[in-house]
Amino acid sequence: MAELNLRVLGELKVVRAGTALELPPSRKTRGLLAYLALNQRRMRREQLCELLWEIPDDPRGSLRWSLSKIRKLVDDEGRPRIIADRNSVGFDTSDVRIDVRELHALVENGLDELATDVLEQAAGAWQGSFLEGLELPDFHDFQAWCIGQREHAYRAQAALLTTLLHRLGEHPGEALPYASRLVSLLPYDKAARARLIELLLQLGRKPEAEQQYRLGLQKLQEVGDGDADLLYRAWRGAPGGGARSPMPARPVHPAAVPAPSVAPARNGHTLVGRDQELALLQRLLQELPAATRAAVVLIRGSPGMGKTSLLQHTARLARGLGAGVLKASAYESEQIRPFAVWNDALRRALPDNPTSRLLSSGERITRDQAFASLNEILCEEAKKRPIVILFDDVQWCDESSVSALHYVLRVSPRQPFLLVAAARETEMRDNRALQQAVRSLRHDNLLRELRLEPLTQAELGALIERDFPGVDVAGLIEHCAGNPLLALELARAEAEGGSGESLAELVQERMSRLDAEAVEVLLWSAVLSPRIDLKSLALATGLAPAAIDAAIEAAERQGILHPGPRGFRFSHGLIARCIYDDISPARRQVMHRRVAELLESASAADLDLAVDLAHHAPLSGDPALAARAMVSAGRLCLRFYANEDALGLYQRGLEFVAELPQAERICLTLELCDVRLNAAALENWEATVEEYVDLAEQALDCGALSHARLGYQMASYVRWQHGQWSGAQRDSLQAERVSRAGADEAHILGMAEAAKCLVLLERDLSQADAMAMEARALAQRIDVQNPALPSAMGLLRYFEGRLDDAVEHLEDARTVCKAQGDRVSEYLANEYLAMIEVEREDYAAAMARCRPLLEIGARLREGSEYPFARALEALCGYGIDGRDTGLDARLQAVRAADAKQRLTFLLNRAAALDIRCGHWDKALRRSTEALALAELMQRPTEMLLARVVIEVINRKNNKVEDGANLKSIEEISAGTVAGWARERAAALLADAK
């Protein structure tokens, strides 16, 4: 059996018996080979599919094909190395030599004892970037893994080269190539570049040395490092110029790093028992200015173990070293507030940065725009100085903040960022997004983890004696279980004459010193935490502002409350929990209900308030209030494309509505279904439609007319999406009939939605026009604005061929929909604005209209919106430059989404462009498919356009036979078709004579 080597440093190679084998051309197959080889465990097929393939690619089929190619490379007769079954795949590399694995083993086993010629041989053999040239930027998980492996290999190569430079210190000619390679690996390392400058000067190559000196200054400027002394001394240390600069530092194991002096903690004393943690944090801070990649530290431990104190200490050290500091805490009640910790950190650290305001929850931007904005801010600040990011209590971090962090690390991996996050050990398990991020960071070797263990008895004793000499140290230690916060608080209580033996008793003792009004303020503060401000306290307690001020001042004297970024905060979350737990369960419900009722009327357009409402309402004991809160928060999540959060709120809402009386249950269920419809694709649309109709009928029985209209309208929309035209028309007209008996605003909405639906279906257009005009007159009379009305008017004018009027109405609709956060209707308005430019044959203008379609479509629930936007973009490119590159593939994606109406539009316009470009066969194929779809849907306008293209092709090929096609054209033209389509048909036929 021939020896098998896998080389991943440099370009990927598989070498058998000294001969490099020809690799498959597929980059994904080569990436899969490396991924399986370096992950020493079996991988689930689903995981591999998600890693390298998109859904339209038939991922399982693609995986099977790639594995078949890999087997030919690595399997021997009687020795299979790819081990696969229906569920998992593995690569047995026990007898395969892999260069990067050998490199890491060499470095990890120690380089000091190896002979110099062995090191030189290794340096010559193991060079090059990991999987050089194999980039798959559209597959983020694979790319992140690849970047992590690349950085790991760089560190090992740097350690090897650094050791060689020390060995060859007296032989500058031999050392120079290794110094040059080291600088290429570590372009921001001052010591490495200084050594290269010295070697060049020793060899008399002064111009090259000066060039390296200038280049080094430029690199330091890039990372905001103004300390160029080491480079200057190396440059001025030319022969006759003085002392030489020091050699590059040899790699040192972290355990061997001497503990630095420990800075003061928050009370002015040193932290006790955390020497190793402090040493690591200080070392990372000192290395940050020259760092070539971001670093992440996760501090884990139970409440009160000192996580926050370590973060505060890190902030002081960072500021002392001139780094920029971003600080924030996550809160349990805000886990659905998008970008919560980033918003708080940026507002505090960079209040005047206009870019940072884009992340504010009040701004209407897409998720990717928010990610890009955050990355732009951090990179901009990193040019000025290294950035240290400190996040506390990340066990409650929202999903979008976690995703934004992953985005920044992926897009800007070489920026000098240090993130230090603290989390409660047990509660981390409930945060799925955070757990996934931690696993990913571990996999990429970006994460360092610190677990804060309980202090020893000796450490606790030293801590208590230091701050509170004279107390009963031995007695206190028994009650502390190694928890430093509890130790200090109990010691303080004893020093003040208390006798508490637990934190709960300690808090009770302190509250007993307050008057009744101050106690009441603290109880409400515990309920409101973390958003404690004077206005909320005044509304909740009913106390006068002066009484609240006096209560807060008294609580501050007792060390319970402190000023904070949001008004006030408890000195520790454990103290807030003790006060909260002391409130009776019945009263807690009453208090949460009071807060939720105050928030309900104010949360309609404020995501922060909706987040608070979604926290308090479920704790109120009022299921109707809780369900309404889920609807409110769900709609606002949709406004900011937080579709997963909206889907979760829908599920929670269903739990609450199950407890309600019939009428209320039906109405709130319909509102929740509206959230669900906009959040994700339906698994069984036909069953869902029947559910909507059934709920609408029940709402009608209960006299809930507006909710009945909503149910019918949702059913109509889903039927229209899936080509059930008659049913869509029936449900839309039923929605309009129901709305007639309701209030004027409901009637306007019902008529406008019905008119819009009829135009989309090309059915009963005279009735649609009458409904739209009646709705418009009524809206003007009572002065109300609804996006469905300008949408209906725009679609009608489009159909009539009055395109300028259509644009004006659709622009109004787009603006109102955007302001109200109705993303689906906003997409529809933008879609028809783009289609109008296509009808005008202004493809450059249509291309510009595609941009918002792509942005919105990429973030709506899975459907045909994004595939259509991409196909329309390709169609516009065809119209601009006469090349339909990629159009067929994008049309196939629209077919896969089963979007018959949108596909018919694209096929007919592409066929017209085919004729213009002389691609007659393509034109016939596309127009024939468009005709079949249009006849299936009974869409006269598209039937007319398809038949006209076919007629033009027949005339060109002299295949006009019995005139049946032309007769069909005349019959369709005489019926209900769009005005612009009738004119276009006549023009095309005239040109074809």
Coordinates of C-alpha atoms in Angstrom, one line a residue, residues 274 304-305 453-456 460 477 479-485 487:
R274 CA -7.5 35.8 40.5
G304 CA -20.9 36.9 42.7
M305 CA -17.7 35.2 41.8
E453 CA -13.9 28.9 40.8
P454 CA -14.9 29.6 44.4
L455 CA -12.2 31.2 46.5
T456 CA -10.3 29.1 48.9
L460 CA -11.7 34.5 51.5
I477 CA -16.4 31.9 55.7
H479 CA -21.7 30.9 55.1
C480 CA -20.0 32.2 51.9
A481 CA -19.3 28.9 49.9
G482 CA -16.3 30.6 48.3
N483 CA -18.4 33.5 46.9
P484 CA -16.4 36.8 47.2
L485 CA -19.5 39.1 46.8
A487 CA -18.3 37.4 51.7

